[in-house]
Amino acid sequence: MEKQITEASKFLSFVLRHQPEAIGLMLDAEGWANVDELIDRAARDGRVLTYELIATVVKTSDKKRFTLSEDGQYIRAAQGHSTPQVAIRYAEKMPPEFLYHGTASRFLESINTQGLVPGSRHYVHLSADVETARAVGRRHGKPVVITVKAMEMYQRGITFYQAENGVWLVAEVGRAFLVRC
Ligand code: HQG
């Protein structure tokens, strides 16, 4: 069952964040997909998704990756998109003094030169605590945590957003705002 949940979670990340067109799924600008349509499109792709399985993935996701609408008819990924179909209007929020970015040591040289850039995603992802950032960095290799002077950026007029799962988002982070790396 656990394997089934992980597989479904990866599939949902793929179609709700990155390539909805791979199964002919339409997302609205806020990232929502119709659940019935999602199940139907997945089935045509040879993948058995049920409403119960989707609800379990949503409920058990350690990072609260997905949100179901109150009526249960729509689902979206909370953050992490790369597809141009989606342009979520996130809530703007004043950040704490520091936020943290987890990365791999092999990226440090480039980050020291360019600052943090979003890559294929729409935003640079920042965490409120060091442990979470370290876990994010570990996905890429030997983890390194970079401290970002978030409040200083904010005071200079740079907008920060917080997704519904708590992840902080910002368009980019200039190297002047990186503390330790
Ligand atoms: C790096 C996960 C070279 C950046 C996590 C990162 C997160 C640079 C990689 C979410 C760079 C992009 C996002 C520069 C940034 N030069 N490398 N100038 N600037 N990078 O996966 O932040 O489990 O797109 O450090 O929890 O790792 O999928 O972003 O290593 O919230 O739900 O470029 O994904 O959530 O990698 O992770 P990613 P991320 P899920």
Short mmCIF file of N, CA and C and ligand atoms in Angstrom, two decimals:
data_model
loop_
_atom_site.label_atom_id
_atom_site.label_comp_id
_atom_site.label_asym_id
_atom_site.label_seq_id
_atom_site.Cartn_x
_atom_site.Cartn_y
_atom_site.Cartn_z
N MET A 1 0.83 -1.21 0.00
CA MET A 1 0.00 0.00 0.00
C MET A 1 0.87 1.26 0.00
N GLU A 2 1.95 1.20 0.83
CA GLU A 2 2.83 2.38 0.92
C GLU A 2 3.47 2.69 -0.44
N LYS A 3 3.87 1.63 -1.13
CA LYS A 3 4.49 1.80 -2.44
C LYS A 3 3.48 2.42 -3.43
N GLN A 4 2.26 1.95 -3.32
CA GLN A 4 1.19 2.46 -4.19
C GLN A 4 0.97 3.96 -3.93
N ILE A 5 1.04 4.34 -2.66
CA ILE A 5 0.83 5.75 -2.29
C ILE A 5 1.99 6.61 -2.82
N THR A 6 3.22 6.13 -2.63
CA THR A 6 4.39 6.88 -3.12
C THR A 6 4.33 7.04 -4.63
N GLU A 7 3.98 5.96 -5.33
CA GLU A 7 3.90 6.03 -6.79
C GLU A 7 2.83 7.02 -7.24
N ALA A 8 1.69 6.96 -6.56
CA ALA A 8 0.60 7.89 -6.92
C ALA A 8 1.02 9.33 -6.64
N SER A 9 1.75 9.55 -5.53
CA SER A 9 2.21 10.88 -5.17
C SER A 9 3.17 11.42 -6.24
N LYS A 10 4.06 10.57 -6.71
CA LYS A 10 5.01 11.00 -7.75
C LYS A 10 4.27 11.31 -9.05
N PHE A 11 3.30 10.47 -9.36
CA PHE A 11 2.51 10.70 -10.57
C PHE A 11 1.74 12.03 -10.46
N LEU A 12 1.15 12.29 -9.30
CA LEU A 12 0.41 13.55 -9.12
C LEU A 12 1.36 14.74 -9.22
N SER A 13 2.56 14.64 -8.63
CA SER A 13 3.54 15.72 -8.76
C SER A 13 3.85 15.98 -10.23
N PHE A 14 4.03 14.91 -10.96
CA PHE A 14 4.40 15.03 -12.37
C PHE A 14 3.29 15.74 -13.17
N VAL A 15 2.06 15.29 -13.02
CA VAL A 15 1.00 15.88 -13.87
C VAL A 15 0.46 17.20 -13.32
N LEU A 16 0.53 17.40 -12.00
CA LEU A 16 -0.03 18.65 -11.44
C LEU A 16 0.99 19.78 -11.37
N ARG A 17 2.30 19.43 -11.46
CA ARG A 17 3.32 20.48 -11.41
C ARG A 17 4.05 20.69 -12.73
N HIS A 18 4.28 19.56 -13.41
CA HIS A 18 5.25 19.66 -14.51
C HIS A 18 4.66 19.42 -15.90
N GLN A 19 4.02 18.27 -16.09
CA GLN A 19 3.59 17.96 -17.46
C GLN A 19 2.16 17.45 -17.55
N PRO A 20 1.18 18.31 -17.25
CA PRO A 20 -0.22 17.87 -17.36
C PRO A 20 -0.55 17.39 -18.77
N GLU A 21 0.13 17.99 -19.77
CA GLU A 21 -0.16 17.62 -21.16
C GLU A 21 0.24 16.17 -21.47
N ALA A 22 1.09 15.58 -20.63
CA ALA A 22 1.50 14.19 -20.86
C ALA A 22 0.29 13.25 -20.83
N ILE A 23 -0.76 13.62 -20.09
CA ILE A 23 -1.98 12.79 -20.07
C ILE A 23 -3.18 13.61 -20.59
N GLY A 24 -2.91 14.75 -21.21
CA GLY A 24 -4.00 15.57 -21.77
C GLY A 24 -4.86 16.22 -20.71
N LEU A 25 -4.25 16.56 -19.57
CA LEU A 25 -5.01 17.16 -18.46
C LEU A 25 -4.91 18.68 -18.52
N MET A 26 -6.04 19.36 -18.28
CA MET A 26 -6.04 20.82 -18.23
C MET A 26 -6.00 21.28 -16.78
N LEU A 27 -5.08 22.21 -16.50
CA LEU A 27 -5.06 22.86 -15.18
C LEU A 27 -5.48 24.30 -15.39
N ASP A 28 -6.18 24.89 -14.41
CA ASP A 28 -6.47 26.31 -14.55
C ASP A 28 -5.27 27.11 -14.05
N ALA A 29 -5.36 28.45 -14.17
CA ALA A 29 -4.20 29.28 -13.84
C ALA A 29 -3.80 29.14 -12.38
N GLU A 30 -4.75 28.75 -11.52
CA GLU A 30 -4.44 28.57 -10.10
C GLU A 30 -3.98 27.13 -9.81
N GLY A 31 -3.81 26.35 -10.87
CA GLY A 31 -3.23 25.02 -10.71
C GLY A 31 -4.22 23.90 -10.45
N TRP A 32 -5.53 24.21 -10.46
CA TRP A 32 -6.53 23.19 -10.11
C TRP A 32 -6.85 22.28 -11.29
N ALA A 33 -6.97 20.99 -11.00
CA ALA A 33 -7.45 20.01 -11.97
C ALA A 33 -8.75 19.42 -11.43
N ASN A 34 -9.65 19.09 -12.33
CA ASN A 34 -10.87 18.41 -11.93
C ASN A 34 -10.53 16.95 -11.61
N VAL A 35 -10.94 16.49 -10.42
CA VAL A 35 -10.53 15.15 -9.96
C VAL A 35 -11.09 14.05 -10.87
N ASP A 36 -12.35 14.16 -11.29
CA ASP A 36 -12.93 13.13 -12.17
C ASP A 36 -12.16 13.05 -13.48
N GLU A 37 -11.81 14.26 -14.00
CA GLU A 37 -11.07 14.30 -15.26
C GLU A 37 -9.67 13.69 -15.07
N LEU A 38 -9.06 14.00 -13.94
CA LEU A 38 -7.73 13.46 -13.64
C LEU A 38 -7.78 11.92 -13.60
N ILE A 39 -8.78 11.38 -12.92
CA ILE A 39 -8.92 9.92 -12.81
C ILE A 39 -9.13 9.31 -14.20
N ASP A 40 -9.96 9.99 -15.00
CA ASP A 40 -10.27 9.52 -16.34
C ASP A 40 -9.03 9.54 -17.24
N ARG A 41 -8.31 10.66 -17.22
CA ARG A 41 -7.10 10.80 -18.05
C ARG A 41 -6.03 9.80 -17.61
N ALA A 42 -5.90 9.61 -16.29
CA ALA A 42 -4.91 8.67 -15.78
C ALA A 42 -5.26 7.25 -16.26
N ALA A 43 -6.55 6.91 -16.23
CA ALA A 43 -7.00 5.57 -16.65
C ALA A 43 -6.63 5.33 -18.11
N ARG A 44 -6.84 6.35 -18.95
CA ARG A 44 -6.49 6.20 -20.36
C ARG A 44 -5.01 6.02 -20.56
N ASP A 45 -4.22 6.44 -19.54
CA ASP A 45 -2.77 6.30 -19.58
C ASP A 45 -2.36 4.96 -18.94
N GLY A 46 -3.36 4.15 -18.58
CA GLY A 46 -3.09 2.84 -18.01
C GLY A 46 -2.78 2.86 -16.52
N ARG A 47 -3.23 3.95 -15.84
CA ARG A 47 -2.89 4.10 -14.43
C ARG A 47 -4.17 4.10 -13.59
N VAL A 48 -4.23 3.21 -12.62
CA VAL A 48 -5.44 3.12 -11.82
C VAL A 48 -5.36 4.09 -10.64
N LEU A 49 -6.09 5.18 -10.75
CA LEU A 49 -6.19 6.14 -9.65
C LEU A 49 -7.64 6.10 -9.19
N THR A 50 -7.83 6.05 -7.89
CA THR A 50 -9.20 6.13 -7.39
C THR A 50 -9.32 7.36 -6.51
N TYR A 51 -10.52 7.76 -6.24
CA TYR A 51 -10.73 8.92 -5.38
C TYR A 51 -10.11 8.66 -4.00
N GLU A 52 -10.29 7.41 -3.51
CA GLU A 52 -9.77 7.05 -2.19
C GLU A 52 -8.24 7.15 -2.15
N LEU A 53 -7.61 6.66 -3.22
CA LEU A 53 -6.14 6.71 -3.27
C LEU A 53 -5.66 8.17 -3.28
N ILE A 54 -6.32 9.00 -4.07
CA ILE A 54 -5.96 10.42 -4.13
C ILE A 54 -6.12 11.06 -2.75
N ALA A 55 -7.24 10.78 -2.10
CA ALA A 55 -7.50 11.36 -0.77
C ALA A 55 -6.44 10.90 0.23
N THR A 56 -6.01 9.64 0.11
CA THR A 56 -4.96 9.12 1.02
C THR A 56 -3.64 9.83 0.77
N VAL A 57 -3.29 10.01 -0.50
CA VAL A 57 -2.04 10.72 -0.83
C VAL A 57 -2.08 12.13 -0.23
N VAL A 58 -3.18 12.81 -0.42
CA VAL A 58 -3.31 14.19 0.08
C VAL A 58 -3.15 14.21 1.60
N LYS A 59 -3.80 13.25 2.26
CA LYS A 59 -3.81 13.24 3.73
C LYS A 59 -2.46 12.84 4.31
N THR A 60 -1.75 11.94 3.65
CA THR A 60 -0.53 11.39 4.26
C THR A 60 0.75 12.09 3.78
N SER A 61 0.64 13.04 2.84
CA SER A 61 1.85 13.68 2.31
C SER A 61 2.60 14.42 3.41
N ASP A 62 3.87 14.03 3.63
CA ASP A 62 4.64 14.65 4.71
C ASP A 62 4.78 16.15 4.51
N LYS A 63 4.85 16.58 3.27
CA LYS A 63 5.02 18.02 3.01
C LYS A 63 3.73 18.72 2.62
N LYS A 64 2.60 18.05 2.80
CA LYS A 64 1.31 18.62 2.36
C LYS A 64 1.41 19.13 0.92
N ARG A 65 1.88 18.23 0.06
CA ARG A 65 2.15 18.64 -1.33
C ARG A 65 0.91 19.03 -2.11
N PHE A 66 -0.23 18.42 -1.77
CA PHE A 66 -1.44 18.62 -2.58
C PHE A 66 -2.60 19.13 -1.73
N THR A 67 -3.47 19.87 -2.39
CA THR A 67 -4.65 20.40 -1.71
C THR A 67 -5.90 19.97 -2.47
N LEU A 68 -6.87 19.44 -1.75
CA LEU A 68 -8.18 19.15 -2.35
C LEU A 68 -9.10 20.32 -2.03
N SER A 69 -9.91 20.73 -2.99
CA SER A 69 -10.89 21.79 -2.72
C SER A 69 -11.88 21.28 -1.68
N GLU A 70 -12.57 22.21 -1.03
CA GLU A 70 -13.48 21.82 0.05
C GLU A 70 -14.54 20.81 -0.41
N ASP A 71 -15.03 21.00 -1.63
CA ASP A 71 -16.05 20.07 -2.14
C ASP A 71 -15.43 18.78 -2.69
N GLY A 72 -14.11 18.69 -2.67
CA GLY A 72 -13.43 17.47 -3.12
C GLY A 72 -13.41 17.30 -4.63
N GLN A 73 -13.86 18.29 -5.37
CA GLN A 73 -13.95 18.13 -6.83
C GLN A 73 -12.68 18.51 -7.57
N TYR A 74 -11.81 19.28 -6.89
CA TYR A 74 -10.60 19.77 -7.56
C TYR A 74 -9.37 19.49 -6.70
N ILE A 75 -8.24 19.33 -7.36
CA ILE A 75 -6.98 19.09 -6.64
C ILE A 75 -5.88 19.94 -7.29
N ARG A 76 -4.92 20.41 -6.46
CA ARG A 76 -3.76 21.08 -7.03
C ARG A 76 -2.53 20.78 -6.19
N ALA A 77 -1.35 21.00 -6.79
CA ALA A 77 -0.10 20.94 -6.03
C ALA A 77 0.07 22.28 -5.35
N ALA A 78 0.55 22.27 -4.11
CA ALA A 78 0.66 23.51 -3.33
C ALA A 78 1.76 24.42 -3.87
N GLN A 79 2.81 23.83 -4.41
CA GLN A 79 3.94 24.60 -4.94
C GLN A 79 4.80 23.69 -5.79
N GLY A 80 5.86 24.26 -6.34
CA GLY A 80 6.83 23.43 -7.06
C GLY A 80 6.60 23.32 -8.55
N HIS A 81 5.68 24.13 -9.11
CA HIS A 81 5.32 23.99 -10.52
C HIS A 81 6.44 24.42 -11.47
N SER A 82 6.46 23.76 -12.63
CA SER A 82 7.27 24.26 -13.73
C SER A 82 6.41 24.49 -14.97
N THR A 83 5.20 23.94 -15.03
CA THR A 83 4.38 24.09 -16.23
C THR A 83 3.90 25.53 -16.43
N PRO A 84 3.98 26.03 -17.67
CA PRO A 84 3.47 27.39 -17.96
C PRO A 84 1.94 27.48 -17.89
N GLN A 85 1.23 26.33 -17.80
CA GLN A 85 -0.24 26.40 -17.66
C GLN A 85 -0.67 27.08 -16.37
N VAL A 86 0.25 27.11 -15.39
CA VAL A 86 -0.13 27.55 -14.04
C VAL A 86 0.60 28.84 -13.66
N ALA A 87 -0.15 29.79 -13.08
CA ALA A 87 0.46 31.01 -12.53
C ALA A 87 -0.30 31.35 -11.24
N ILE A 88 -0.01 30.60 -10.20
CA ILE A 88 -0.77 30.76 -8.95
C ILE A 88 -0.50 32.13 -8.34
N ARG A 89 -1.57 32.82 -7.91
CA ARG A 89 -1.39 34.09 -7.20
C ARG A 89 -1.23 33.76 -5.71
N TYR A 90 0.01 33.53 -5.30
CA TYR A 90 0.28 33.17 -3.90
C TYR A 90 0.07 34.37 -3.00
N ALA A 91 -0.18 34.09 -1.72
CA ALA A 91 -0.32 35.16 -0.73
C ALA A 91 1.05 35.78 -0.47
N GLU A 92 1.11 37.11 -0.59
CA GLU A 92 2.36 37.81 -0.25
C GLU A 92 2.48 37.82 1.25
N LYS A 93 3.71 37.65 1.73
CA LYS A 93 3.88 37.60 3.18
C LYS A 93 5.22 38.18 3.61
N MET A 94 5.23 38.84 4.77
CA MET A 94 6.49 39.35 5.31
C MET A 94 7.30 38.18 5.86
N PRO A 95 8.53 38.01 5.40
CA PRO A 95 9.31 36.86 5.86
C PRO A 95 9.95 37.12 7.22
N PRO A 96 10.44 36.07 7.88
CA PRO A 96 11.25 36.27 9.09
C PRO A 96 12.62 36.82 8.69
N GLU A 97 13.46 37.10 9.67
CA GLU A 97 14.76 37.68 9.35
C GLU A 97 15.58 36.80 8.40
N PHE A 98 15.58 35.50 8.68
CA PHE A 98 16.33 34.59 7.83
C PHE A 98 15.44 33.46 7.32
N LEU A 99 15.69 33.02 6.09
CA LEU A 99 15.10 31.79 5.57
C LEU A 99 16.27 30.94 5.07
N TYR A 100 16.00 29.67 4.78
CA TYR A 100 17.10 28.74 4.48
C TYR A 100 16.85 28.01 3.16
N HIS A 101 17.93 27.81 2.43
CA HIS A 101 17.84 27.08 1.16
C HIS A 101 18.79 25.89 1.21
N GLY A 102 18.23 24.72 1.00
CA GLY A 102 19.06 23.51 0.98
C GLY A 102 19.47 23.20 -0.44
N THR A 103 20.76 22.95 -0.62
CA THR A 103 21.24 22.62 -1.95
C THR A 103 22.36 21.59 -1.82
N ALA A 104 22.99 21.25 -2.94
CA ALA A 104 24.10 20.30 -2.90
C ALA A 104 25.41 21.07 -3.06
N SER A 105 26.48 20.55 -2.44
CA SER A 105 27.75 21.27 -2.41
C SER A 105 28.26 21.57 -3.83
N ARG A 106 27.93 20.71 -4.79
CA ARG A 106 28.46 20.94 -6.14
C ARG A 106 27.85 22.18 -6.82
N PHE A 107 26.74 22.69 -6.29
CA PHE A 107 26.12 23.88 -6.88
C PHE A 107 26.67 25.19 -6.30
N LEU A 108 27.49 25.07 -5.23
CA LEU A 108 27.86 26.28 -4.49
C LEU A 108 28.62 27.31 -5.33
N GLU A 109 29.53 26.83 -6.16
CA GLU A 109 30.33 27.77 -6.94
C GLU A 109 29.43 28.61 -7.84
N SER A 110 28.52 27.94 -8.50
CA SER A 110 27.60 28.64 -9.39
C SER A 110 26.67 29.58 -8.60
N ILE A 111 26.21 29.11 -7.43
CA ILE A 111 25.32 29.95 -6.61
C ILE A 111 26.06 31.19 -6.10
N ASN A 112 27.34 31.01 -5.76
CA ASN A 112 28.14 32.16 -5.31
C ASN A 112 28.28 33.21 -6.40
N THR A 113 28.24 32.78 -7.65
CA THR A 113 28.38 33.71 -8.76
C THR A 113 27.03 34.33 -9.15
N GLN A 114 26.00 33.46 -9.28
CA GLN A 114 24.71 33.91 -9.84
C GLN A 114 23.66 34.24 -8.80
N GLY A 115 23.88 33.87 -7.55
CA GLY A 115 22.79 33.91 -6.58
C GLY A 115 21.91 32.70 -6.80
N LEU A 116 20.76 32.64 -6.11
CA LEU A 116 19.84 31.50 -6.28
C LEU A 116 18.85 31.81 -7.39
N VAL A 117 18.76 30.93 -8.34
CA VAL A 117 17.81 31.08 -9.45
C VAL A 117 16.83 29.92 -9.44
N PRO A 118 15.63 30.13 -9.99
CA PRO A 118 14.59 29.10 -9.85
C PRO A 118 14.77 27.86 -10.72
N GLY A 119 15.69 27.87 -11.66
CA GLY A 119 15.86 26.70 -12.51
C GLY A 119 14.60 26.49 -13.33
N SER A 120 14.09 25.26 -13.35
CA SER A 120 12.90 25.01 -14.18
C SER A 120 11.62 25.36 -13.44
N ARG A 121 11.70 25.58 -12.12
CA ARG A 121 10.47 25.89 -11.37
C ARG A 121 10.17 27.39 -11.47
N HIS A 122 9.00 27.78 -10.98
CA HIS A 122 8.59 29.18 -11.10
C HIS A 122 9.28 30.07 -10.06
N TYR A 123 9.68 29.48 -8.94
CA TYR A 123 10.27 30.27 -7.86
C TYR A 123 11.46 29.53 -7.24
N VAL A 124 12.29 30.28 -6.52
CA VAL A 124 13.29 29.68 -5.63
C VAL A 124 12.53 29.27 -4.36
N HIS A 125 12.80 28.06 -3.89
CA HIS A 125 12.11 27.55 -2.70
C HIS A 125 12.98 27.74 -1.46
N LEU A 126 12.38 28.30 -0.42
CA LEU A 126 13.10 28.52 0.83
C LEU A 126 12.32 27.89 1.98
N SER A 127 13.05 27.44 3.00
CA SER A 127 12.41 26.81 4.16
C SER A 127 12.56 27.70 5.38
N ALA A 128 11.64 27.55 6.31
CA ALA A 128 11.67 28.35 7.53
C ALA A 128 12.69 27.80 8.53
N ASP A 129 13.08 26.53 8.38
CA ASP A 129 14.05 25.97 9.34
C ASP A 129 15.16 25.20 8.62
N VAL A 130 16.28 25.11 9.32
CA VAL A 130 17.50 24.52 8.76
C VAL A 130 17.32 23.03 8.45
N GLU A 131 16.61 22.30 9.33
CA GLU A 131 16.47 20.85 9.13
C GLU A 131 15.73 20.54 7.83
N THR A 132 14.65 21.28 7.59
CA THR A 132 13.89 21.06 6.36
C THR A 132 14.76 21.37 5.15
N ALA A 133 15.50 22.48 5.23
CA ALA A 133 16.37 22.86 4.11
C ALA A 133 17.41 21.78 3.85
N ARG A 134 17.94 21.20 4.93
CA ARG A 134 18.96 20.16 4.76
C ARG A 134 18.35 18.96 4.02
N ALA A 135 17.13 18.60 4.37
CA ALA A 135 16.46 17.47 3.70
C ALA A 135 16.23 17.78 2.22
N VAL A 136 15.90 19.02 1.91
CA VAL A 136 15.71 19.41 0.50
C VAL A 136 17.04 19.28 -0.25
N GLY A 137 18.14 19.73 0.39
CA GLY A 137 19.45 19.66 -0.23
C GLY A 137 19.92 18.24 -0.47
N ARG A 138 19.58 17.35 0.46
CA ARG A 138 20.01 15.95 0.38
C ARG A 138 19.48 15.27 -0.88
N ARG A 139 18.37 15.75 -1.42
CA ARG A 139 17.82 15.17 -2.65
C ARG A 139 18.79 15.31 -3.82
N HIS A 140 19.69 16.30 -3.71
CA HIS A 140 20.57 16.61 -4.85
C HIS A 140 21.99 16.10 -4.67
N GLY A 141 22.36 15.70 -3.45
CA GLY A 141 23.73 15.26 -3.21
C GLY A 141 24.15 15.61 -1.80
N LYS A 142 25.44 15.96 -1.63
CA LYS A 142 25.93 16.31 -0.30
C LYS A 142 25.27 17.63 0.11
N PRO A 143 24.44 17.59 1.17
CA PRO A 143 23.64 18.79 1.46
C PRO A 143 24.42 19.94 2.09
N VAL A 144 24.06 21.14 1.68
CA VAL A 144 24.61 22.37 2.24
C VAL A 144 23.42 23.30 2.46
N VAL A 145 23.42 23.98 3.59
CA VAL A 145 22.31 24.91 3.84
C VAL A 145 22.82 26.35 3.74
N ILE A 146 22.14 27.13 2.92
CA ILE A 146 22.50 28.53 2.73
C ILE A 146 21.49 29.40 3.48
N THR A 147 22.01 30.36 4.22
CA THR A 147 21.12 31.28 4.94
C THR A 147 20.83 32.49 4.05
N VAL A 148 19.56 32.84 3.95
CA VAL A 148 19.13 33.95 3.09
C VAL A 148 18.66 35.10 3.97
N LYS A 149 19.18 36.31 3.72
CA LYS A 149 18.77 37.49 4.50
C LYS A 149 17.41 37.97 3.99
N ALA A 150 16.38 37.24 4.39
CA ALA A 150 15.06 37.46 3.82
C ALA A 150 14.49 38.84 4.19
N MET A 151 14.62 39.21 5.46
CA MET A 151 14.04 40.49 5.87
C MET A 151 14.70 41.67 5.16
N GLU A 152 16.01 41.57 4.97
CA GLU A 152 16.71 42.64 4.26
C GLU A 152 16.20 42.75 2.81
N MET A 153 15.96 41.61 2.18
CA MET A 153 15.42 41.62 0.82
C MET A 153 14.04 42.27 0.81
N TYR A 154 13.23 41.85 1.77
CA TYR A 154 11.86 42.37 1.87
C TYR A 154 11.87 43.89 2.05
N GLN A 155 12.78 44.36 2.91
CA GLN A 155 12.86 45.80 3.17
C GLN A 155 13.32 46.57 1.94
N ARG A 156 13.96 45.86 1.03
CA ARG A 156 14.36 46.51 -0.22
C ARG A 156 13.31 46.35 -1.31
N GLY A 157 12.15 45.85 -0.92
CA GLY A 157 11.03 45.81 -1.86
C GLY A 157 10.84 44.50 -2.60
N ILE A 158 11.55 43.47 -2.22
CA ILE A 158 11.40 42.18 -2.91
C ILE A 158 10.24 41.39 -2.27
N THR A 159 9.37 40.87 -3.12
CA THR A 159 8.16 40.21 -2.64
C THR A 159 8.41 38.75 -2.30
N PHE A 160 7.93 38.35 -1.13
CA PHE A 160 7.97 36.95 -0.70
C PHE A 160 6.55 36.40 -0.66
N TYR A 161 6.44 35.12 -0.95
CA TYR A 161 5.15 34.43 -0.91
C TYR A 161 5.29 33.20 -0.03
N GLN A 162 4.16 32.77 0.54
CA GLN A 162 4.18 31.50 1.26
C GLN A 162 3.08 30.61 0.70
N ALA A 163 3.46 29.42 0.24
CA ALA A 163 2.48 28.47 -0.29
C ALA A 163 1.66 27.90 0.87
N GLU A 164 0.55 27.25 0.53
CA GLU A 164 -0.35 26.77 1.59
C GLU A 164 0.27 25.66 2.44
N ASN A 165 1.38 25.07 1.96
CA ASN A 165 2.06 24.07 2.79
C ASN A 165 3.24 24.65 3.56
N GLY A 166 3.38 25.98 3.56
CA GLY A 166 4.39 26.61 4.40
C GLY A 166 5.71 26.93 3.70
N VAL A 167 5.90 26.39 2.47
CA VAL A 167 7.14 26.66 1.75
C VAL A 167 7.17 28.13 1.31
N TRP A 168 8.34 28.78 1.49
CA TRP A 168 8.50 30.17 1.08
C TRP A 168 9.00 30.23 -0.36
N LEU A 169 8.49 31.22 -1.09
CA LEU A 169 8.82 31.34 -2.51
C LEU A 169 9.27 32.77 -2.81
N VAL A 170 10.29 32.88 -3.66
CA VAL A 170 10.76 34.20 -4.08
C VAL A 170 11.33 34.05 -5.49
N ALA A 171 11.25 35.11 -6.29
CA ALA A 171 11.64 35.01 -7.70
C ALA A 171 13.10 34.61 -7.85
N GLU A 172 13.97 35.21 -7.07
CA GLU A 172 15.40 34.87 -7.09
C GLU A 172 16.05 35.46 -5.85
N VAL A 173 17.26 35.07 -5.56
CA VAL A 173 17.98 35.64 -4.41
C VAL A 173 19.35 36.11 -4.89
N GLY A 174 19.55 37.42 -4.91
CA GLY A 174 20.85 37.97 -5.33
C GLY A 174 21.94 37.52 -4.37
N ARG A 175 23.16 37.39 -4.87
CA ARG A 175 24.24 36.86 -4.03
C ARG A 175 24.52 37.72 -2.81
N ALA A 176 24.17 39.00 -2.88
CA ALA A 176 24.41 39.90 -1.74
C ALA A 176 23.59 39.49 -0.52
N PHE A 177 22.54 38.70 -0.74
CA PHE A 177 21.66 38.31 0.37
C PHE A 177 21.95 36.91 0.90
N LEU A 178 23.01 36.30 0.42
CA LEU A 178 23.37 34.96 0.89
C LEU A 178 24.40 35.11 2.01
N VAL A 179 24.11 34.50 3.15
CA VAL A 179 25.00 34.69 4.29
C VAL A 179 26.16 33.71 4.30
N ARG A 180 25.83 32.44 4.27
CA ARG A 180 26.86 31.44 4.53
C ARG A 180 26.94 30.50 3.34
N CYS A 181 27.99 30.63 2.59
CA CYS A 181 28.21 29.62 1.57
C CYS A 181 29.53 29.85 0.88
C1 HQG B 1 19.94 24.83 -7.38
C2 HQG B 1 10.83 19.57 -3.04
C3 HQG B 1 23.37 26.26 -9.66
C4 HQG B 1 19.10 24.76 -6.14
C5 HQG B 1 11.49 20.36 -1.92
C6 HQG B 1 18.53 23.37 -6.25
C7 HQG B 1 11.31 21.80 -2.31
C8 HQG B 1 21.43 26.47 -8.48
C9 HQG B 1 18.42 23.15 -7.76
C10 HQG B 1 11.00 21.77 -3.78
C11 HQG B 1 21.48 27.88 -8.59
C12 HQG B 1 16.98 23.18 -8.24
C13 HQG B 1 12.06 22.49 -4.57
C14 HQG B 1 22.56 28.44 -9.29
C15 HQG B 1 19.73 27.37 -7.45
N1 HQG B 1 23.48 27.60 -9.80
N2 HQG B 1 22.36 25.67 -9.01
N3 HQG B 1 22.70 29.76 -9.46
N4 HQG B 1 20.42 28.40 -7.95
N5 HQG B 1 20.34 26.19 -7.76
O1 HQG B 1 14.42 20.53 -7.25
O2 HQG B 1 14.73 23.96 -4.11
O3 HQG B 1 9.52 16.83 -2.44
O4 HQG B 1 14.06 22.57 -8.72
O5 HQG B 1 19.89 24.94 -4.99
O6 HQG B 1 10.95 20.07 -0.68
O7 HQG B 1 15.75 21.65 -4.50
O8 HQG B 1 9.15 17.78 -4.70
O9 HQG B 1 14.49 22.91 -6.33
O10 HQG B 1 19.41 22.42 -5.71
O11 HQG B 1 10.28 22.45 -1.63
O12 HQG B 1 7.46 18.12 -2.92
O13 HQG B 1 19.13 24.23 -8.37
O14 HQG B 1 10.95 20.40 -4.17
O15 HQG B 1 9.52 19.29 -2.77
O16 HQG B 1 16.32 22.02 -7.76
O17 HQG B 1 13.33 21.90 -4.36
P1 HQG B 1 14.77 21.94 -7.57
P2 HQG B 1 14.66 22.62 -4.76
P3 HQG B 1 8.89 17.92 -3.25
#
